[in-house]
Short mmCIF file of C-alpha atoms and ligand atoms in Angstrom, two decimals:
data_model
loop_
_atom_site.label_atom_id
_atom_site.label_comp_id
_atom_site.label_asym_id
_atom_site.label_seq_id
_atom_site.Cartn_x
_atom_site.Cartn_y
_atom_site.Cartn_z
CA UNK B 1 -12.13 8.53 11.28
CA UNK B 2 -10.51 9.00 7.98
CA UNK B 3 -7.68 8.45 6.16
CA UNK B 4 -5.26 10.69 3.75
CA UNK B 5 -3.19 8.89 1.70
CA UNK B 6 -0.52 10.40 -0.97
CA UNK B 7 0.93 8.45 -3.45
CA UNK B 8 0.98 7.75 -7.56
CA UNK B 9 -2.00 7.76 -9.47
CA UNK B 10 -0.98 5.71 -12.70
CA UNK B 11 -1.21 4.34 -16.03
CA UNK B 12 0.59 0.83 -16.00
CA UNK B 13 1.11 -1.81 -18.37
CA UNK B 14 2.20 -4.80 -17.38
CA UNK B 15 2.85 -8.11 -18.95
CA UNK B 16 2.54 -11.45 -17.04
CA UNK B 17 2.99 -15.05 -18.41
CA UNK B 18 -1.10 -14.75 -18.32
CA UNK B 19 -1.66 -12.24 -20.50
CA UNK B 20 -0.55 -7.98 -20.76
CA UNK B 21 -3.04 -5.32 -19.91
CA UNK B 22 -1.80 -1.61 -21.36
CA UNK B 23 -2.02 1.58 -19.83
CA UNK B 24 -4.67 0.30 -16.92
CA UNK B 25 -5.26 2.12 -14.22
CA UNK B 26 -2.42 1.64 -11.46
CA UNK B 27 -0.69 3.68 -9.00
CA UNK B 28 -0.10 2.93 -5.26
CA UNK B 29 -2.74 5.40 -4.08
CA UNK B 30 -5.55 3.49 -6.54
CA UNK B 31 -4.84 0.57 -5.21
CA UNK B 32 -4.42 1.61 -1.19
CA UNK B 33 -7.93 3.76 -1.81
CA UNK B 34 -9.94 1.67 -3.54
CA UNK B 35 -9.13 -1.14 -0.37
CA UNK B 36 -9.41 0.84 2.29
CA UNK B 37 -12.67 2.41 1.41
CA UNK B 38 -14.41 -0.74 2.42
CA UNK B 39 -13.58 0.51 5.55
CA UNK B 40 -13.23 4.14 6.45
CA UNK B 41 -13.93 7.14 4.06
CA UNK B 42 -10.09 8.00 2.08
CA UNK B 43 -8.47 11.60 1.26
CA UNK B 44 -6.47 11.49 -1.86
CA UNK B 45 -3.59 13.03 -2.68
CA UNK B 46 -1.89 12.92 -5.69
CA UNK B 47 -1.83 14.52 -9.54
CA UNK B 48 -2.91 12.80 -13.24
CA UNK B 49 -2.23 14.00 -15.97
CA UNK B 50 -5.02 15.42 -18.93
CA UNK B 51 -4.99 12.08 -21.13
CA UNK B 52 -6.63 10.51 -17.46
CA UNK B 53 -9.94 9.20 -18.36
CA UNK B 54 -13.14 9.48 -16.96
CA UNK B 55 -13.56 6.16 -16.46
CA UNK B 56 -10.67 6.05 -15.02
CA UNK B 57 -11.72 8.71 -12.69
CA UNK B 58 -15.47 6.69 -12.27
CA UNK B 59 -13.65 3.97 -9.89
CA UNK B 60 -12.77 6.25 -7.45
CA UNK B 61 -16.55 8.19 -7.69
CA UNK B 62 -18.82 5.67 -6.76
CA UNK B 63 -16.84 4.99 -3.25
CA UNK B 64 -16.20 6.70 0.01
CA UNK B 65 -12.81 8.39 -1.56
CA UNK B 66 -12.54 12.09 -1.86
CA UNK B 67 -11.32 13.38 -4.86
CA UNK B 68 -10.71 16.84 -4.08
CA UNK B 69 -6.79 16.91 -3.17
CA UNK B 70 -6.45 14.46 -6.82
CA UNK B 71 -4.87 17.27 -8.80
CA UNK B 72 -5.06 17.62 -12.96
CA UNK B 73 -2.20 18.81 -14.76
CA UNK B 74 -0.98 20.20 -18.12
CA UNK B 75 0.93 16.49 -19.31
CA UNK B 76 0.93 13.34 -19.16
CA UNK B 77 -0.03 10.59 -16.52
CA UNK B 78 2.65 8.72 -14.51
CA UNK B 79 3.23 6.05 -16.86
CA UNK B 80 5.11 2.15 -15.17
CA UNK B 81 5.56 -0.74 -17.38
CA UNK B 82 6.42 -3.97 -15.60
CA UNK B 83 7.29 -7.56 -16.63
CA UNK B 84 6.76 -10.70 -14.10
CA UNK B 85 8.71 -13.54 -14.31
CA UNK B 86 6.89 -17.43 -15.24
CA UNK B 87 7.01 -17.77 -10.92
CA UNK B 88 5.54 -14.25 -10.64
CA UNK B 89 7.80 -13.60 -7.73
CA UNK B 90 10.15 -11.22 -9.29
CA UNK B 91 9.31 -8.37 -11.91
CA UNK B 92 11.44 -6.17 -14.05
CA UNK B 93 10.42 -2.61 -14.33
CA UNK B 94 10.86 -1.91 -17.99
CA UNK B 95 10.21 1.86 -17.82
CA UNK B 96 9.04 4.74 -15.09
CA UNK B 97 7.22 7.60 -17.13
CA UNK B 98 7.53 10.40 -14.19
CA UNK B 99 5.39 12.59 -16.50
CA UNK B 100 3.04 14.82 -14.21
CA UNK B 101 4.28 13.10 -10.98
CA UNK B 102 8.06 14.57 -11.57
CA UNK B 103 6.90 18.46 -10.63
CA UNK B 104 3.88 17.20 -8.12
CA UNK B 105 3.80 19.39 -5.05
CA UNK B 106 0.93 17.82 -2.79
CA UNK B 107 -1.42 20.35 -1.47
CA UNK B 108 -3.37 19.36 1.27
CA UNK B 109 -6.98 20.68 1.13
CA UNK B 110 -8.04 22.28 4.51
CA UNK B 111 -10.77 19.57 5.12
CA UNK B 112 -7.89 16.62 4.68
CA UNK B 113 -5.92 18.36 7.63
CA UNK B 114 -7.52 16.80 10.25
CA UNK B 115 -7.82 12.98 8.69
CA UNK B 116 -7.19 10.78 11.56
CA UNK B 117 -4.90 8.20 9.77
CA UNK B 118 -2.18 9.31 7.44
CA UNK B 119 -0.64 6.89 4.32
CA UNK B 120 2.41 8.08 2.90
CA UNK B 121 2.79 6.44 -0.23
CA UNK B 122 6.24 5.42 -1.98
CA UNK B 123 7.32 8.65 -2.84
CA UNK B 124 10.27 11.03 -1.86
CA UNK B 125 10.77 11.26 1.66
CA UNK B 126 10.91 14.74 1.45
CA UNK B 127 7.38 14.91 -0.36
CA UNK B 128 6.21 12.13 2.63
CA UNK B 129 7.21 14.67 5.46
CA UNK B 130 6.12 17.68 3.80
CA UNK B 131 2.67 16.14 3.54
CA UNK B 132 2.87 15.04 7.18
CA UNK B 133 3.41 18.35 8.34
CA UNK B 134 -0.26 19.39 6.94
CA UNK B 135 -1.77 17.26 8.52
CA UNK B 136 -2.69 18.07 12.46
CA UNK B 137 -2.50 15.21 15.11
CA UNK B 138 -2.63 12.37 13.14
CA UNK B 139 -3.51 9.26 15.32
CA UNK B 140 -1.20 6.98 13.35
CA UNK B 141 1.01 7.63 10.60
CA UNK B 142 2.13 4.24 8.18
CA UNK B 143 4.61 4.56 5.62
CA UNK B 144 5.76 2.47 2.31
CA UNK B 145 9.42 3.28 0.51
CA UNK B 146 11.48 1.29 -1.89
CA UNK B 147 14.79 0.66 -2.69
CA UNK B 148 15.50 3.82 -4.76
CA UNK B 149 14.83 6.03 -1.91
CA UNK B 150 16.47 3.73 0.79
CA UNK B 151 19.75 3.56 -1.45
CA UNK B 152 19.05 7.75 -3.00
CA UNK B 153 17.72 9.55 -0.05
CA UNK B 154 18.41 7.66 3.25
CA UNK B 155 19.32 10.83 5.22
CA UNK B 156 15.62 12.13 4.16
CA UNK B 157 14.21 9.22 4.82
CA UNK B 158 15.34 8.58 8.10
CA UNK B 159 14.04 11.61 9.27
CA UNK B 160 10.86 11.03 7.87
CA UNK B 161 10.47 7.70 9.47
CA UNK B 162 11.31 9.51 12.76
CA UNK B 163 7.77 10.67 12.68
CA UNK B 164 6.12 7.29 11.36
CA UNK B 165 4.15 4.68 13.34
CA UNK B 166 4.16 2.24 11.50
CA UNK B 167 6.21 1.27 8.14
CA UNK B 168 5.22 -1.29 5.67
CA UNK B 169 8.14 -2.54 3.53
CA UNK B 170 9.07 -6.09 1.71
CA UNK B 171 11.99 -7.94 3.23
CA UNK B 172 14.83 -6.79 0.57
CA UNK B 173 13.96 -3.24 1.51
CA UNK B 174 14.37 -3.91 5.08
CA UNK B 175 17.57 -5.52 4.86
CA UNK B 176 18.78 -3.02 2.78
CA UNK B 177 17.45 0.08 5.20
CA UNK B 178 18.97 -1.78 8.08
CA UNK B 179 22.11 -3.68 6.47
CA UNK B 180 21.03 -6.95 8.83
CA UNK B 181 20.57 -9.58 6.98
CA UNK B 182 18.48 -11.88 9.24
CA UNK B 183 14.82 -10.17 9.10
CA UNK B 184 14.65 -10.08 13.06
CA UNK B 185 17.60 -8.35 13.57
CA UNK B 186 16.52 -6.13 10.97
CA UNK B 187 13.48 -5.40 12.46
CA UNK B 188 15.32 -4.49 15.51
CA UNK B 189 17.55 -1.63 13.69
CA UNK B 190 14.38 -0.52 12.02
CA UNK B 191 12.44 0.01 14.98
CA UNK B 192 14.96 2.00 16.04
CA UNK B 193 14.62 4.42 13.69
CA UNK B 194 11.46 5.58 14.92
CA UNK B 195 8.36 3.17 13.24
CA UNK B 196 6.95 0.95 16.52
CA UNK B 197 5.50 -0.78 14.67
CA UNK B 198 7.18 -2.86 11.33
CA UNK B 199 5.01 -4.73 8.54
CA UNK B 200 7.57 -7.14 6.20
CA UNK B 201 5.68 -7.83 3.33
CA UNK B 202 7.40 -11.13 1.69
CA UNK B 203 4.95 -11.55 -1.31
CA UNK B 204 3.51 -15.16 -1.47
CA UNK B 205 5.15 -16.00 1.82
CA UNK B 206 2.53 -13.54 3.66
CA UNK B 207 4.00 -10.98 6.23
CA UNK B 208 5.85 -10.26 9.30
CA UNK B 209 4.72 -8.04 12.09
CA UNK B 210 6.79 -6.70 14.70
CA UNK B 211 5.52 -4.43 17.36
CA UNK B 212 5.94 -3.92 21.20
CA UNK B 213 4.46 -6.97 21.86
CA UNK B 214 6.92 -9.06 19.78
CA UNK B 215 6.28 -10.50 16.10
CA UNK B 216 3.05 -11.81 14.66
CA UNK B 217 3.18 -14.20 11.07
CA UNK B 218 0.42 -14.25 8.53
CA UNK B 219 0.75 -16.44 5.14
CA UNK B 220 -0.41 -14.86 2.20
CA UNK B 221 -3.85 -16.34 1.37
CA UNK B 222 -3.03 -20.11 -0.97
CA UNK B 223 -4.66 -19.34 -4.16
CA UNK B 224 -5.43 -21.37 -7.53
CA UNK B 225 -5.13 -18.65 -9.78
CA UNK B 226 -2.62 -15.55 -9.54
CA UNK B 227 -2.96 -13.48 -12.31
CA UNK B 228 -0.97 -10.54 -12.15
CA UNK B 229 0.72 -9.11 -8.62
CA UNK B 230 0.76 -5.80 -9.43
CA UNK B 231 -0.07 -3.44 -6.17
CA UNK B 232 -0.76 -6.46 -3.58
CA UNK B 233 0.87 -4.44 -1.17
CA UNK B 234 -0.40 -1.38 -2.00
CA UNK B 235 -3.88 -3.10 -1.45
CA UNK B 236 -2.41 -4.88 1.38
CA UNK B 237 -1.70 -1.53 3.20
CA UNK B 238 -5.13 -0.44 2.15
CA UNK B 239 -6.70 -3.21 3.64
CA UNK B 240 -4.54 -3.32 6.91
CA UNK B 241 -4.90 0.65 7.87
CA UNK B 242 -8.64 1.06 6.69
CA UNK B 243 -9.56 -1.40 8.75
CA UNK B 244 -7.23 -0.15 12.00
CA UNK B 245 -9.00 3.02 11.20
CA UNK B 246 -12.18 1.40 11.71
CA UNK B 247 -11.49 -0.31 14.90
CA UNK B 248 -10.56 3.19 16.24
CA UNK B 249 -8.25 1.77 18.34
CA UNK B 250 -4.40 0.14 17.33
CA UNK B 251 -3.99 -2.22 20.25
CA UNK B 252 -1.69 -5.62 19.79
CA UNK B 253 -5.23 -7.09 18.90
CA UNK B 254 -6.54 -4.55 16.12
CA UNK B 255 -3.36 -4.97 14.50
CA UNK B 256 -3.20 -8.59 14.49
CA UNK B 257 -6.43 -8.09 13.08
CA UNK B 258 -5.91 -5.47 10.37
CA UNK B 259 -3.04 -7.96 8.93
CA UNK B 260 -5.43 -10.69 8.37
CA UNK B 261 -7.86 -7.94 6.64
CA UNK B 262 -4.48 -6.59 4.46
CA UNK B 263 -4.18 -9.91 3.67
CA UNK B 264 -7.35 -10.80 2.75
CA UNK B 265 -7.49 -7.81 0.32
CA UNK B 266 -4.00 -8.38 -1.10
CA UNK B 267 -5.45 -11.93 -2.09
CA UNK B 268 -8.30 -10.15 -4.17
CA UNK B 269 -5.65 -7.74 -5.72
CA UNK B 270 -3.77 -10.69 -7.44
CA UNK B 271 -6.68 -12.07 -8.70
CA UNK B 272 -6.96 -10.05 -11.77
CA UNK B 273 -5.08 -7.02 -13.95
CA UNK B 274 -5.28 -3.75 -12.51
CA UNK B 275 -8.10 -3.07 -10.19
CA UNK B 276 -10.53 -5.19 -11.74
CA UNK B 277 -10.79 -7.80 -9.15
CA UNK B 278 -11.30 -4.61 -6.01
CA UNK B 279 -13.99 -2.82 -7.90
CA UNK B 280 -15.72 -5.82 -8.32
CA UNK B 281 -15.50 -7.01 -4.69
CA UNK B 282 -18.08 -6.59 -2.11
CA UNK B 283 -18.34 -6.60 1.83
CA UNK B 284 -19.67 -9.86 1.68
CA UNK B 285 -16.56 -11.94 -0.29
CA UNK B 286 -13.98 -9.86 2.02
CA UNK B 287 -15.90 -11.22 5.10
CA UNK B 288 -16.11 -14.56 3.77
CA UNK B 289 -12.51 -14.92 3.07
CA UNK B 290 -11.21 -13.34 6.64
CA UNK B 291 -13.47 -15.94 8.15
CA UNK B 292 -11.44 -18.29 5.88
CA UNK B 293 -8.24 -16.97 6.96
CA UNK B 294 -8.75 -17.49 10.41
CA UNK B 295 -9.54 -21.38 9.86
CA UNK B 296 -6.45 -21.46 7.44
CA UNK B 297 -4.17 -19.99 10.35
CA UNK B 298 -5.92 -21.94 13.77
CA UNK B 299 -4.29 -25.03 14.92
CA UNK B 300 -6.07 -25.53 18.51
CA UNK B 301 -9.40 -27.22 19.53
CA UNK B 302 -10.61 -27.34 15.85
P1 AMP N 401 3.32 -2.75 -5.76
O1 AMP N 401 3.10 -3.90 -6.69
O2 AMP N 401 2.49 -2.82 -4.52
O3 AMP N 401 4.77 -2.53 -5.49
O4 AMP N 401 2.83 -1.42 -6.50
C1 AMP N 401 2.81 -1.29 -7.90
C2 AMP N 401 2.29 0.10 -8.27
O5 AMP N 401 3.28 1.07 -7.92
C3 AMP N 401 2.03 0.22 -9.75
O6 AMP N 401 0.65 0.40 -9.96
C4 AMP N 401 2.85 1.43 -10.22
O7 AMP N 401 2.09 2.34 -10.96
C5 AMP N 401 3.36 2.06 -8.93
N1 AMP N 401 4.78 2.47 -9.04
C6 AMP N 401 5.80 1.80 -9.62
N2 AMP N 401 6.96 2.50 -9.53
C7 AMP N 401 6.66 3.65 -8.85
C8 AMP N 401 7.43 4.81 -8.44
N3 AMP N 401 8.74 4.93 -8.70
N4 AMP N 401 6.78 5.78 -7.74
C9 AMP N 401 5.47 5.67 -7.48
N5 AMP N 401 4.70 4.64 -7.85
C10 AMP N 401 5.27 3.63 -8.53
#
């Protein structure tokens, strides 16, 4: 098994009532990588720009993530700047840098054709399909979006998620993609569209699953100390389809399963700026906390 993912590489700088970190390393494909290589080996695509540092580069090395598909170009990184509020549950983006990212083509290396597992990051719809269409036979295709493609590009997107199994979005997106506003009957339209499978993140109030065999809840994870939420559901997807991958197999059960492991991840993510907290983590905390998770979410024959 593996997994191709496309998505931003970034720079971010971000400024919490905590602290501000500037121009750390960000993007959603750092942050889906770096998570699900605990699991199952990761293709990257995406582009950085010259000024990206070797250090930078040095958190993806020393893991099971290919770099080869990571393309460098003449220019700058993708540069986001973000701003949480005191209750870090909504953020402001103060600026998108496109940079490098605005001309990125993806090309697929040969070897990444045949990944089993496909991520297609937030990007344009049309990028997410043309990647898609590299790859042969994917097992199980999972998709993010946002808002700016949902209200820019619907058309594009909709025929995108035609060929997704499973989208992963946070519950504004969803009611705007299906204009419900109750999240089941959103979930419902969605469906429809094509993903069987529907993931609504809802930040600190954990996530929604709904899938042929009905809906599945998970909190998020109650911690002390939330320091910056930056790319928890990046991480969270990371998390959730490494570990499917794994499995090799996306039964009712292994997906239950792979929420409680997105989960668990996201809760690392949030932790600390950046990626700090994942490329400090190890096997052993993630297993500790998932066996945490399950006592925090069992209510019979303790
Ligand atoms: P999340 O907090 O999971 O929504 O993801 C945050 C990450 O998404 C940050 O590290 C940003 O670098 C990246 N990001 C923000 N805006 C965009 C965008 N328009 N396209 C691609 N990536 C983005």
């Amino acid at each position: 098994m593996s997994i191709l993912v496309v998505g931003s590489v970034a720079y971010d700088t971000v400024e919490t009532p905590f602290g501000k970190a500037e121009r750390v390393l960000g993007g959603s494909a750092s942050f889906f990588s770096v998570a699900a290589s605990f699991f199952t080996p990761v293709n990257l695509v995406g582009v950085v720009g010259r000024d990206f540092g070797e250090a930078q580069l040095a958190a993806f090395k020393d893991r099971a993530i290919d770099l080869e598909g990571l393309e460098r170009m003449a220019g700058d990184t993708f540069h986001w700047q973000g701003k949480y509020s005191y209750d870090l549950n909504s953020r402001e983006t103060i600026c998108t840098e496109l940079n490098v990212f605005e001309f990125f083509k993806p090309k697929i290396p040969a070897r990444y054709r045949r990944s089993s597992h496909v991520f297609l990051g937030n990007i344009d719809p049309l990028l997410q399909r043309e990647v898609l269409e590299q790859v042969e036979q994917p097992q199980v295709v999972a998709c993010d979006t946002m808002n700016f493609w949902i209200s820019g590009k619907l058309e594009e997107l909709k025929k995108t998620l035609a060929r997704v199994d499973i989208l992963l979005i946070n519950d504004a997106e969803a009611r705007q993609l299906s204009g419900e506003w109750n999240v089941v009957k959103a979930a419902r339209a969605i469906r429809k569209l094509g993903p069987r499978t529907l993931i609504i993140k809802k930040g600190e109030h954990g996530v929604l699953m709904f899938s042929e065999q009905g809906s599945f809840a998970a909190p998020a994870y109650p911690l002390e100390e939330v320091f910056d939420p930056t790319g928890a559901g990046d991480t969270f997807a990371g998390g959730f389809l490494g570990y499917l991958a794994s499995t090799g197999d996306h039964g009712e059960s292994a997906l239950r399963r792979a929420v409680i492991m997105g989960s668990t991840l996201a809760s690392f993510c949030v932790e600390a700026f950046s990626l700090d907290r994942l490329l400090r983590l190890t096997r052993a905390e993630i297993d500790e906390r998932y066996r945490l998770f399950r006592r925090l979410t069992h209510f019979e024959e303790l």
